[in-house]
Amino acid sequence: MAKTRSIALRCFFFSVFYIIYLCIGATVFSTIEEPHEDNLKDDIRQLTQDFLDENSCVNLGSLESLIEEVIVANDYGISWKLNGTKYTNWDFWSSLFFSTTLLTTIGYGHASPLSTSGKAFCVVYITIGVPVTLLFLGRLMALLGKCSDKLLRYLRNKLNYKVAKLSINLLHLSILVLTILAFMVFIPAAVFTVLEPKWRYFDSFYFIFISTTTVGLGDFVPGQQAEQFGWTRLSRNIYLVLVSGTLLFALSSNKITAKFNLQTCESS
């Protein structure tokens, strides 16, 4: 009975902490973002009014209906430009990238099924695919884990009689974290900054962080401006495949880091 009460008490305090943390997030986001939203609303209203003033023959209701349709199409990843685009969200390679975002649960929202049959298949595909992806990431983790274990054994053999075990574990964790940050975050961010001309370095870093934590807000999605930057279809397809592979590898690397971080904390 006492044990149950203790668990319930801890759950209660954690719930209170979690609610407070949510409220802190809500307060900060509201304070930072609401003024920007208001400014953007004012800009849109002014642009709309200027357009109507310059084109008196255009009816406001018709314009709003057109904009609503454009927004709906854009939500499905369809370009609003009259001259169209040579790219599609549903060729094989774009669909492969979309499938990767589904199975890794990143889900950028840059494209979504248009048809009922596509939505139905999406449900079935995710139901089967997410567990399979977890198994695949587990195998990838095991492979990366063996490399990490070899490094840890090497450090222990070299430093075992000179340095405390905890210090060796911390050194191992530091090497692991710095390596993953370099090859999975900082270098890819630099590459994205070059390949995506509209992205600043911080935008690229932000994209990688949001992706590898599987949040996937969708405000930055690779390859969406490929036509504008003069990419060929082949180069865009290769780019999407490489991004898909990088995301899978980065997710595994994050799990490896979390695993050894936990082990280091336990050993301390």
PDB file of C-alpha atoms in Angstrom:
ATOM      1  CA  MET A   1       0.000   0.000   0.000  1.00  0.00           C
ATOM      2  CA  ALA A   2       2.810   2.381   0.932  1.00  0.00           C
ATOM      3  CA  LYS A   3       4.629   1.566  -2.329  1.00  0.00           C
ATOM      4  CA  THR A   4       1.489   2.322  -4.369  1.00  0.00           C
ATOM      5  CA  ARG A   5       1.067   5.610  -2.524  1.00  0.00           C
ATOM      6  CA  SER A   6       4.693   6.519  -3.202  1.00  0.00           C
ATOM      7  CA  ILE A   7       4.313   5.786  -6.933  1.00  0.00           C
ATOM      8  CA  ALA A   8       1.080   7.817  -7.059  1.00  0.00           C
ATOM      9  CA  LEU A   9       2.773  10.729  -5.275  1.00  0.00           C
ATOM     10  CA  ARG A  10       5.716  10.718  -7.698  1.00  0.00           C
ATOM     11  CA  CYS A  11       3.292  10.543 -10.619  1.00  0.00           C
ATOM     12  CA  PHE A  12       1.373  13.508  -9.203  1.00  0.00           C
ATOM     13  CA  PHE A  13       4.490  15.667  -8.772  1.00  0.00           C
ATOM     14  CA  PHE A  14       5.753  14.731 -12.224  1.00  0.00           C
ATOM     15  CA  SER A  15       2.351  15.621 -13.705  1.00  0.00           C
ATOM     16  CA  VAL A  16       2.473  19.007 -11.980  1.00  0.00           C
ATOM     17  CA  PHE A  17       6.016  19.587 -13.264  1.00  0.00           C
ATOM     18  CA  TYR A  18       5.000  18.571 -16.789  1.00  0.00           C
ATOM     19  CA  ILE A  19       1.994  20.912 -16.802  1.00  0.00           C
ATOM     20  CA  ILE A  20       4.191  23.765 -15.549  1.00  0.00           C
ATOM     21  CA  TYR A  21       6.721  22.999 -18.294  1.00  0.00           C
ATOM     22  CA  LEU A  22       3.956  23.049 -20.908  1.00  0.00           C
ATOM     23  CA  CYS A  23       2.737  26.399 -19.571  1.00  0.00           C
ATOM     24  CA  ILE A  24       6.272  27.814 -19.707  1.00  0.00           C
ATOM     25  CA  GLY A  25       6.516  26.747 -23.345  1.00  0.00           C
ATOM     26  CA  ALA A  26       3.120  28.245 -24.135  1.00  0.00           C
ATOM     27  CA  THR A  27       4.070  31.539 -22.475  1.00  0.00           C
ATOM     28  CA  VAL A  28       7.422  31.840 -24.252  1.00  0.00           C
ATOM     29  CA  PHE A  29       6.039  30.906 -27.693  1.00  0.00           C
ATOM     30  CA  SER A  30       3.084  33.243 -27.257  1.00  0.00           C
ATOM     31  CA  THR A  31       5.316  36.129 -26.210  1.00  0.00           C
ATOM     32  CA  ILE A  32       7.792  35.630 -29.055  1.00  0.00           C
ATOM     33  CA  GLU A  33       5.541  34.588 -31.926  1.00  0.00           C
ATOM     34  CA  GLU A  34       2.281  36.507 -31.486  1.00  0.00           C
ATOM     35  CA  PRO A  35       3.760  39.924 -32.403  1.00  0.00           C
ATOM     36  CA  HIS A  36       5.255  38.413 -35.579  1.00  0.00           C
ATOM     37  CA  GLU A  37       1.878  36.882 -36.415  1.00  0.00           C
ATOM     38  CA  ASP A  38       0.140  40.226 -35.938  1.00  0.00           C
ATOM     39  CA  ASN A  39       2.688  41.972 -38.177  1.00  0.00           C
ATOM     40  CA  LEU A  40       2.228  39.334 -40.860  1.00  0.00           C
ATOM     41  CA  LYS A  41      -1.565  39.705 -40.682  1.00  0.00           C
ATOM     42  CA  ASP A  42      -1.236  43.471 -41.112  1.00  0.00           C
ATOM     43  CA  ASP A  43       1.101  43.004 -44.088  1.00  0.00           C
ATOM     44  CA  ILE A  44      -1.305  40.563 -45.760  1.00  0.00           C
ATOM     45  CA  ARG A  45      -4.262  42.871 -45.231  1.00  0.00           C
ATOM     46  CA  GLN A  46      -2.305  45.790 -46.688  1.00  0.00           C
ATOM     47  CA  LEU A  47      -1.140  43.751 -49.684  1.00  0.00           C
ATOM     48  CA  THR A  48      -4.702  42.586 -50.325  1.00  0.00           C
ATOM     49  CA  GLN A  49      -6.047  46.112 -50.105  1.00  0.00           C
ATOM     50  CA  ASP A  50      -3.319  47.440 -52.414  1.00  0.00           C
ATOM     51  CA  PHE A  51      -4.097  44.689 -54.930  1.00  0.00           C
ATOM     52  CA  LEU A  52      -7.813  45.504 -54.864  1.00  0.00           C
ATOM     53  CA  ASP A  53      -7.094  49.220 -55.247  1.00  0.00           C
ATOM     54  CA  GLU A  54      -4.894  48.557 -58.280  1.00  0.00           C
ATOM     55  CA  ASN A  55      -7.363  46.047 -59.774  1.00  0.00           C
ATOM     56  CA  SER A  56     -10.815  47.492 -59.133  1.00  0.00           C
ATOM     57  CA  CYS A  57     -12.442  44.911 -61.403  1.00  0.00           C
ATOM     58  CA  VAL A  58     -11.519  42.095 -58.960  1.00  0.00           C
ATOM     59  CA  ASN A  59     -14.188  41.155 -56.447  1.00  0.00           C
ATOM     60  CA  LEU A  60     -13.010  40.613 -52.847  1.00  0.00           C
ATOM     61  CA  GLY A  61     -15.167  37.522 -52.417  1.00  0.00           C
ATOM     62  CA  SER A  62     -13.763  35.927 -55.587  1.00  0.00           C
ATOM     63  CA  LEU A  63     -10.218  36.747 -54.513  1.00  0.00           C
ATOM     64  CA  GLU A  64     -10.757  35.186 -51.080  1.00  0.00           C
ATOM     65  CA  SER A  65     -12.249  32.053 -52.680  1.00  0.00           C
ATOM     66  CA  LEU A  66      -9.222  31.752 -54.981  1.00  0.00           C
ATOM     67  CA  ILE A  67      -6.804  32.206 -52.091  1.00  0.00           C
ATOM     68  CA  GLU A  68      -8.621  29.541 -50.045  1.00  0.00           C
ATOM     69  CA  GLU A  69      -8.314  27.059 -52.916  1.00  0.00           C
ATOM     70  CA  VAL A  70      -4.640  27.927 -53.345  1.00  0.00           C
ATOM     71  CA  ILE A  71      -4.027  27.371 -49.610  1.00  0.00           C
ATOM     72  CA  VAL A  72      -5.764  23.981 -49.735  1.00  0.00           C
ATOM     73  CA  ALA A  73      -3.665  22.963 -52.753  1.00  0.00           C
ATOM     74  CA  ASN A  74      -0.499  24.216 -51.070  1.00  0.00           C
ATOM     75  CA  ASP A  75      -1.313  22.124 -47.985  1.00  0.00           C
ATOM     76  CA  TYR A  76      -1.203  19.094 -50.277  1.00  0.00           C
ATOM     77  CA  GLY A  77       2.143  20.231 -51.666  1.00  0.00           C
ATOM     78  CA  ILE A  78       0.765  21.430 -55.020  1.00  0.00           C
ATOM     79  CA  SER A  79       2.344  24.529 -56.550  1.00  0.00           C
ATOM     80  CA  TRP A  80       0.063  27.536 -57.082  1.00  0.00           C
ATOM     81  CA  LYS A  81       2.138  28.888 -59.986  1.00  0.00           C
ATOM     82  CA  LEU A  82       0.280  29.097 -63.306  1.00  0.00           C
ATOM     83  CA  ASN A  83       3.257  27.838 -65.290  1.00  0.00           C
ATOM     84  CA  GLY A  84       3.279  24.715 -63.112  1.00  0.00           C
ATOM     85  CA  THR A  85       6.378  22.751 -62.216  1.00  0.00           C
ATOM     86  CA  LYS A  86       8.311  19.915 -63.782  1.00  0.00           C
ATOM     87  CA  TYR A  87       8.487  18.237 -60.381  1.00  0.00           C
ATOM     88  CA  THR A  88       5.767  16.323 -58.583  1.00  0.00           C
ATOM     89  CA  ASN A  89       5.366  15.183 -54.993  1.00  0.00           C
ATOM     90  CA  TRP A  90       4.342  11.736 -56.166  1.00  0.00           C
ATOM     91  CA  ASP A  91       7.042  10.500 -58.526  1.00  0.00           C
ATOM     92  CA  PHE A  92       8.910   7.455 -57.184  1.00  0.00           C
ATOM     93  CA  TRP A  93      11.771   9.336 -55.511  1.00  0.00           C
ATOM     94  CA  SER A  94       9.573  11.979 -53.920  1.00  0.00           C
ATOM     95  CA  SER A  95       7.290   9.204 -52.695  1.00  0.00           C
ATOM     96  CA  LEU A  96      10.333   7.400 -51.279  1.00  0.00           C
ATOM     97  CA  PHE A  97      11.227  10.506 -49.277  1.00  0.00           C
ATOM     98  CA  PHE A  98       7.585  10.790 -48.172  1.00  0.00           C
ATOM     99  CA  SER A  99       7.601   7.134 -47.083  1.00  0.00           C
ATOM    100  CA  THR A 100      10.755   7.757 -45.041  1.00  0.00           C
ATOM    101  CA  THR A 101       9.106  10.664 -43.220  1.00  0.00           C
ATOM    102  CA  LEU A 102       6.108   8.435 -42.479  1.00  0.00           C
ATOM    103  CA  LEU A 103       7.993   5.429 -41.141  1.00  0.00           C
ATOM    104  CA  THR A 104      10.387   7.515 -39.047  1.00  0.00           C
ATOM    105  CA  THR A 105       7.311   9.414 -37.709  1.00  0.00           C
ATOM    106  CA  ILE A 106       8.931  12.727 -38.693  1.00  0.00           C
ATOM    107  CA  GLY A 107       6.013  13.673 -40.960  1.00  0.00           C
ATOM    108  CA  TYR A 108       6.911  17.113 -42.318  1.00  0.00           C
ATOM    109  CA  GLY A 109       3.421  17.638 -43.710  1.00  0.00           C
ATOM    110  CA  HIS A 110       4.869  18.954 -46.995  1.00  0.00           C
ATOM    111  CA  ALA A 111       2.698  16.441 -48.860  1.00  0.00           C
ATOM    112  CA  SER A 112      -0.218  14.237 -47.923  1.00  0.00           C
ATOM    113  CA  PRO A 113      -2.388  11.702 -49.779  1.00  0.00           C
ATOM    114  CA  LEU A 114      -5.039  13.286 -51.989  1.00  0.00           C
ATOM    115  CA  SER A 115      -7.248  10.240 -52.498  1.00  0.00           C
ATOM    116  CA  THR A 116      -9.228   8.121 -50.049  1.00  0.00           C
ATOM    117  CA  SER A 117      -7.405   5.005 -51.240  1.00  0.00           C
ATOM    118  CA  GLY A 118      -4.077   6.775 -50.635  1.00  0.00           C
ATOM    119  CA  LYS A 119      -5.117   7.695 -47.105  1.00  0.00           C
ATOM    120  CA  ALA A 120      -6.288   4.131 -46.433  1.00  0.00           C
ATOM    121  CA  PHE A 121      -2.997   2.710 -47.700  1.00  0.00           C
ATOM    122  CA  CYS A 122      -1.164   5.284 -45.538  1.00  0.00           C
ATOM    123  CA  VAL A 123      -2.859   3.887 -42.406  1.00  0.00           C
ATOM    124  CA  VAL A 124      -1.981   0.282 -43.283  1.00  0.00           C
ATOM    125  CA  TYR A 125       1.545   1.192 -44.395  1.00  0.00           C
ATOM    126  CA  ILE A 126       2.307   3.031 -41.142  1.00  0.00           C
ATOM    127  CA  THR A 127       0.777   0.292 -38.977  1.00  0.00           C
ATOM    128  CA  ILE A 128       3.120  -2.277 -40.482  1.00  0.00           C
ATOM    129  CA  GLY A 129       6.050  -0.018 -41.307  1.00  0.00           C
ATOM    130  CA  VAL A 130       6.697   1.777 -38.013  1.00  0.00           C
ATOM    131  CA  PRO A 131       7.438  -1.452 -36.066  1.00  0.00           C
ATOM    132  CA  VAL A 132       9.590  -2.646 -38.966  1.00  0.00           C
ATOM    133  CA  THR A 133      11.464   0.682 -38.909  1.00  0.00           C
ATOM    134  CA  LEU A 134      12.073   0.313 -35.169  1.00  0.00           C
ATOM    135  CA  LEU A 135      13.522  -3.155 -35.797  1.00  0.00           C
ATOM    136  CA  PHE A 136      15.703  -1.786 -38.598  1.00  0.00           C
ATOM    137  CA  LEU A 137      16.929   1.086 -36.422  1.00  0.00           C
ATOM    138  CA  GLY A 138      17.612  -1.452 -33.682  1.00  0.00           C
ATOM    139  CA  ARG A 139      19.852  -3.445 -36.043  1.00  0.00           C
ATOM    140  CA  LEU A 140      21.581  -0.261 -37.137  1.00  0.00           C
ATOM    141  CA  MET A 141      22.023   0.678 -33.482  1.00  0.00           C
ATOM    142  CA  ALA A 142      23.573  -2.713 -32.798  1.00  0.00           C
ATOM    143  CA  LEU A 143      26.102  -2.180 -35.605  1.00  0.00           C
ATOM    144  CA  LEU A 144      26.989   1.322 -34.426  1.00  0.00           C
ATOM    145  CA  GLY A 145      27.022   0.063 -30.848  1.00  0.00           C
ATOM    146  CA  LYS A 146      29.721  -2.485 -31.682  1.00  0.00           C
ATOM    147  CA  CYS A 147      31.913   0.282 -33.086  1.00  0.00           C
ATOM    148  CA  SER A 148      31.285   2.288 -29.939  1.00  0.00           C
ATOM    149  CA  ASP A 149      32.085  -0.716 -27.727  1.00  0.00           C
ATOM    150  CA  LYS A 150      35.406  -1.198 -29.526  1.00  0.00           C
ATOM    151  CA  LEU A 151      36.290   2.419 -28.835  1.00  0.00           C
ATOM    152  CA  LEU A 152      35.357   2.019 -25.160  1.00  0.00           C
ATOM    153  CA  ARG A 153      37.471  -1.158 -24.833  1.00  0.00           C
ATOM    154  CA  TYR A 154      40.391   0.610 -26.491  1.00  0.00           C
ATOM    155  CA  LEU A 155      40.151   3.524 -24.066  1.00  0.00           C
ATOM    156  CA  ARG A 156      39.914   1.188 -21.082  1.00  0.00           C
ATOM    157  CA  ASN A 157      42.923  -0.820 -22.207  1.00  0.00           C
ATOM    158  CA  LYS A 158      44.978   2.323 -22.661  1.00  0.00           C
ATOM    159  CA  LEU A 159      43.824   4.259 -19.596  1.00  0.00           C
ATOM    160  CA  ASN A 160      42.543   1.626 -17.166  1.00  0.00           C
ATOM    161  CA  TYR A 161      45.427   1.955 -14.718  1.00  0.00           C
ATOM    162  CA  LYS A 162      45.773   5.699 -15.041  1.00  0.00           C
ATOM    163  CA  VAL A 163      42.221   7.064 -15.026  1.00  0.00           C
ATOM    164  CA  ALA A 164      39.072   6.224 -13.059  1.00  0.00           C
ATOM    165  CA  LYS A 165      36.380   4.172 -14.802  1.00  0.00           C
ATOM    166  CA  LEU A 166      33.873   7.040 -14.686  1.00  0.00           C
ATOM    167  CA  SER A 167      36.365   9.379 -16.343  1.00  0.00           C
ATOM    168  CA  ILE A 168      36.946   6.842 -19.121  1.00  0.00           C
ATOM    169  CA  ASN A 169      33.189   6.530 -19.642  1.00  0.00           C
ATOM    170  CA  LEU A 170      32.844  10.308 -19.768  1.00  0.00           C
ATOM    171  CA  LEU A 171      35.701  10.541 -22.283  1.00  0.00           C
ATOM    172  CA  HIS A 172      34.069   7.841 -24.385  1.00  0.00           C
ATOM    173  CA  LEU A 173      30.717   9.620 -24.250  1.00  0.00           C
ATOM    174  CA  SER A 174      32.355  12.938 -25.149  1.00  0.00           C
ATOM    175  CA  ILE A 175      34.074  11.433 -28.202  1.00  0.00           C
ATOM    176  CA  LEU A 176      30.810   9.786 -29.232  1.00  0.00           C
ATOM    177  CA  VAL A 177      28.758  12.970 -28.848  1.00  0.00           C
ATOM    178  CA  LEU A 178      31.311  15.173 -30.640  1.00  0.00           C
ATOM    179  CA  THR A 179      31.617  12.679 -33.518  1.00  0.00           C
ATOM    180  CA  ILE A 180      27.855  12.438 -33.960  1.00  0.00           C
ATOM    181  CA  LEU A 181      27.427  16.212 -33.697  1.00  0.00           C
ATOM    182  CA  ALA A 182      30.154  16.750 -36.296  1.00  0.00           C
ATOM    183  CA  PHE A 183      28.988  14.167 -38.853  1.00  0.00           C
ATOM    184  CA  MET A 184      25.248  14.176 -38.198  1.00  0.00           C
ATOM    185  CA  VAL A 185      24.617  17.847 -37.361  1.00  0.00           C
ATOM    186  CA  PHE A 186      27.317  20.433 -38.078  1.00  0.00           C
ATOM    187  CA  ILE A 187      28.683  19.077 -41.370  1.00  0.00           C
ATOM    188  CA  PRO A 188      25.224  18.185 -42.788  1.00  0.00           C
ATOM    189  CA  ALA A 189      24.007  21.647 -41.739  1.00  0.00           C
ATOM    190  CA  ALA A 190      26.835  23.197 -43.751  1.00  0.00           C
ATOM    191  CA  VAL A 191      25.935  20.986 -46.732  1.00  0.00           C
ATOM    192  CA  PHE A 192      22.244  21.945 -46.516  1.00  0.00           C
ATOM    193  CA  THR A 193      23.238  25.614 -46.346  1.00  0.00           C
ATOM    194  CA  VAL A 194      25.084  25.230 -49.649  1.00  0.00           C
ATOM    195  CA  LEU A 195      22.434  23.098 -51.375  1.00  0.00           C
ATOM    196  CA  GLU A 196      19.449  25.088 -50.086  1.00  0.00           C
ATOM    197  CA  PRO A 197      20.337  28.734 -50.919  1.00  0.00           C
ATOM    198  CA  LYS A 198      17.402  30.128 -48.958  1.00  0.00           C
ATOM    199  CA  TRP A 199      18.502  28.380 -45.759  1.00  0.00           C
ATOM    200  CA  ARG A 200      20.878  30.069 -43.339  1.00  0.00           C
ATOM    201  CA  TYR A 201      23.216  27.857 -41.331  1.00  0.00           C
ATOM    202  CA  PHE A 202      20.963  28.123 -38.280  1.00  0.00           C
ATOM    203  CA  ASP A 203      17.968  27.136 -40.439  1.00  0.00           C
ATOM    204  CA  SER A 204      19.832  24.001 -41.515  1.00  0.00           C
ATOM    205  CA  PHE A 205      20.815  23.213 -37.921  1.00  0.00           C
ATOM    206  CA  TYR A 206      17.205  23.776 -36.859  1.00  0.00           C
ATOM    207  CA  PHE A 207      15.938  21.469 -39.630  1.00  0.00           C
ATOM    208  CA  ILE A 208      18.298  18.658 -38.578  1.00  0.00           C
ATOM    209  CA  PHE A 209      17.407  18.998 -34.899  1.00  0.00           C
ATOM    210  CA  ILE A 210      13.654  19.078 -35.577  1.00  0.00           C
ATOM    211  CA  SER A 211      13.995  16.069 -37.900  1.00  0.00           C
ATOM    212  CA  THR A 212      16.176  13.855 -35.705  1.00  0.00           C
ATOM    213  CA  THR A 213      13.892  14.451 -32.730  1.00  0.00           C
ATOM    214  CA  THR A 214      11.056  13.324 -35.080  1.00  0.00           C
ATOM    215  CA  VAL A 215       9.103  16.537 -34.435  1.00  0.00           C
ATOM    216  CA  GLY A 216       9.078  17.412 -38.155  1.00  0.00           C
ATOM    217  CA  LEU A 217       7.322  20.780 -38.210  1.00  0.00           C
ATOM    218  CA  GLY A 218       7.579  21.019 -42.001  1.00  0.00           C
ATOM    219  CA  ASP A 219       8.616  24.667 -42.187  1.00  0.00           C
ATOM    220  CA  PHE A 220      11.872  23.495 -43.808  1.00  0.00           C
ATOM    221  CA  VAL A 221      11.780  20.569 -46.231  1.00  0.00           C
ATOM    222  CA  PRO A 222      14.723  19.607 -48.499  1.00  0.00           C
ATOM    223  CA  GLY A 223      14.370  19.786 -52.257  1.00  0.00           C
ATOM    224  CA  GLN A 224      11.211  21.905 -52.375  1.00  0.00           C
ATOM    225  CA  GLN A 225      12.960  24.733 -54.267  1.00  0.00           C
ATOM    226  CA  ALA A 226      14.910  22.467 -56.620  1.00  0.00           C
ATOM    227  CA  GLU A 227      13.307  23.809 -59.814  1.00  0.00           C
ATOM    228  CA  GLN A 228      13.858  27.398 -58.746  1.00  0.00           C
ATOM    229  CA  PHE A 229      17.563  26.704 -58.211  1.00  0.00           C
ATOM    230  CA  GLY A 230      17.946  24.990 -61.581  1.00  0.00           C
ATOM    231  CA  TRP A 231      18.403  21.414 -60.375  1.00  0.00           C
ATOM    232  CA  THR A 232      17.922  18.557 -62.799  1.00  0.00           C
ATOM    233  CA  ARG A 233      15.398  15.862 -61.950  1.00  0.00           C
ATOM    234  CA  LEU A 234      18.232  13.344 -61.429  1.00  0.00           C
ATOM    235  CA  SER A 235      20.143  15.583 -59.013  1.00  0.00           C
ATOM    236  CA  ARG A 236      16.974  16.234 -57.012  1.00  0.00           C
ATOM    237  CA  ASN A 237      16.197  12.498 -56.833  1.00  0.00           C
ATOM    238  CA  ILE A 238      19.709  11.656 -55.634  1.00  0.00           C
ATOM    239  CA  TYR A 239      19.462  14.462 -53.085  1.00  0.00           C
ATOM    240  CA  LEU A 240      16.186  13.097 -51.667  1.00  0.00           C
ATOM    241  CA  VAL A 241      17.628   9.575 -51.374  1.00  0.00           C
ATOM    242  CA  LEU A 242      20.712  10.880 -49.548  1.00  0.00           C
ATOM    243  CA  VAL A 243      18.555  12.947 -47.187  1.00  0.00           C
ATOM    244  CA  SER A 244      16.403   9.874 -46.449  1.00  0.00           C
ATOM    245  CA  GLY A 245      19.486   7.798 -45.629  1.00  0.00           C
ATOM    246  CA  THR A 246      20.959  10.568 -43.504  1.00  0.00           C
ATOM    247  CA  LEU A 247      17.773  10.844 -41.449  1.00  0.00           C
ATOM    248  CA  LEU A 248      17.713   7.103 -40.737  1.00  0.00           C
ATOM    249  CA  PHE A 249      21.388   7.072 -39.782  1.00  0.00           C
ATOM    250  CA  ALA A 250      21.019  10.174 -37.611  1.00  0.00           C
ATOM    251  CA  LEU A 251      18.085   8.666 -35.721  1.00  0.00           C
ATOM    252  CA  SER A 252      20.168   5.580 -34.930  1.00  0.00           C
ATOM    253  CA  SER A 253      23.112   7.723 -33.838  1.00  0.00           C
ATOM    254  CA  ASN A 254      20.887   9.687 -31.473  1.00  0.00           C
ATOM    255  CA  LYS A 255      19.653   6.482 -29.871  1.00  0.00           C
ATOM    256  CA  ILE A 256      23.238   5.254 -29.438  1.00  0.00           C
ATOM    257  CA  THR A 257      24.199   8.498 -27.703  1.00  0.00           C
ATOM    258  CA  ALA A 258      21.178   8.290 -25.420  1.00  0.00           C
ATOM    259  CA  LYS A 259      22.055   4.683 -24.537  1.00  0.00           C
ATOM    260  CA  PHE A 260      25.638   5.449 -23.520  1.00  0.00           C
ATOM    261  CA  ASN A 261      24.589   8.631 -21.757  1.00  0.00           C
ATOM    262  CA  LEU A 262      22.301   6.486 -19.605  1.00  0.00           C
ATOM    263  CA  GLN A 263      25.055   3.947 -18.979  1.00  0.00           C
ATOM    264  CA  THR A 264      27.457   6.716 -17.945  1.00  0.00           C
ATOM    265  CA  CYS A 265      24.889   8.140 -15.520  1.00  0.00           C
ATOM    266  CA  GLU A 266      24.314   4.685 -14.033  1.00  0.00           C
ATOM    267  CA  SER A 267      28.032   4.050 -13.606  1.00  0.00           C
ATOM    268  CA  SER A 268      28.389   7.362 -11.757  1.00  0.00           C
TER     269      SER A 268
END
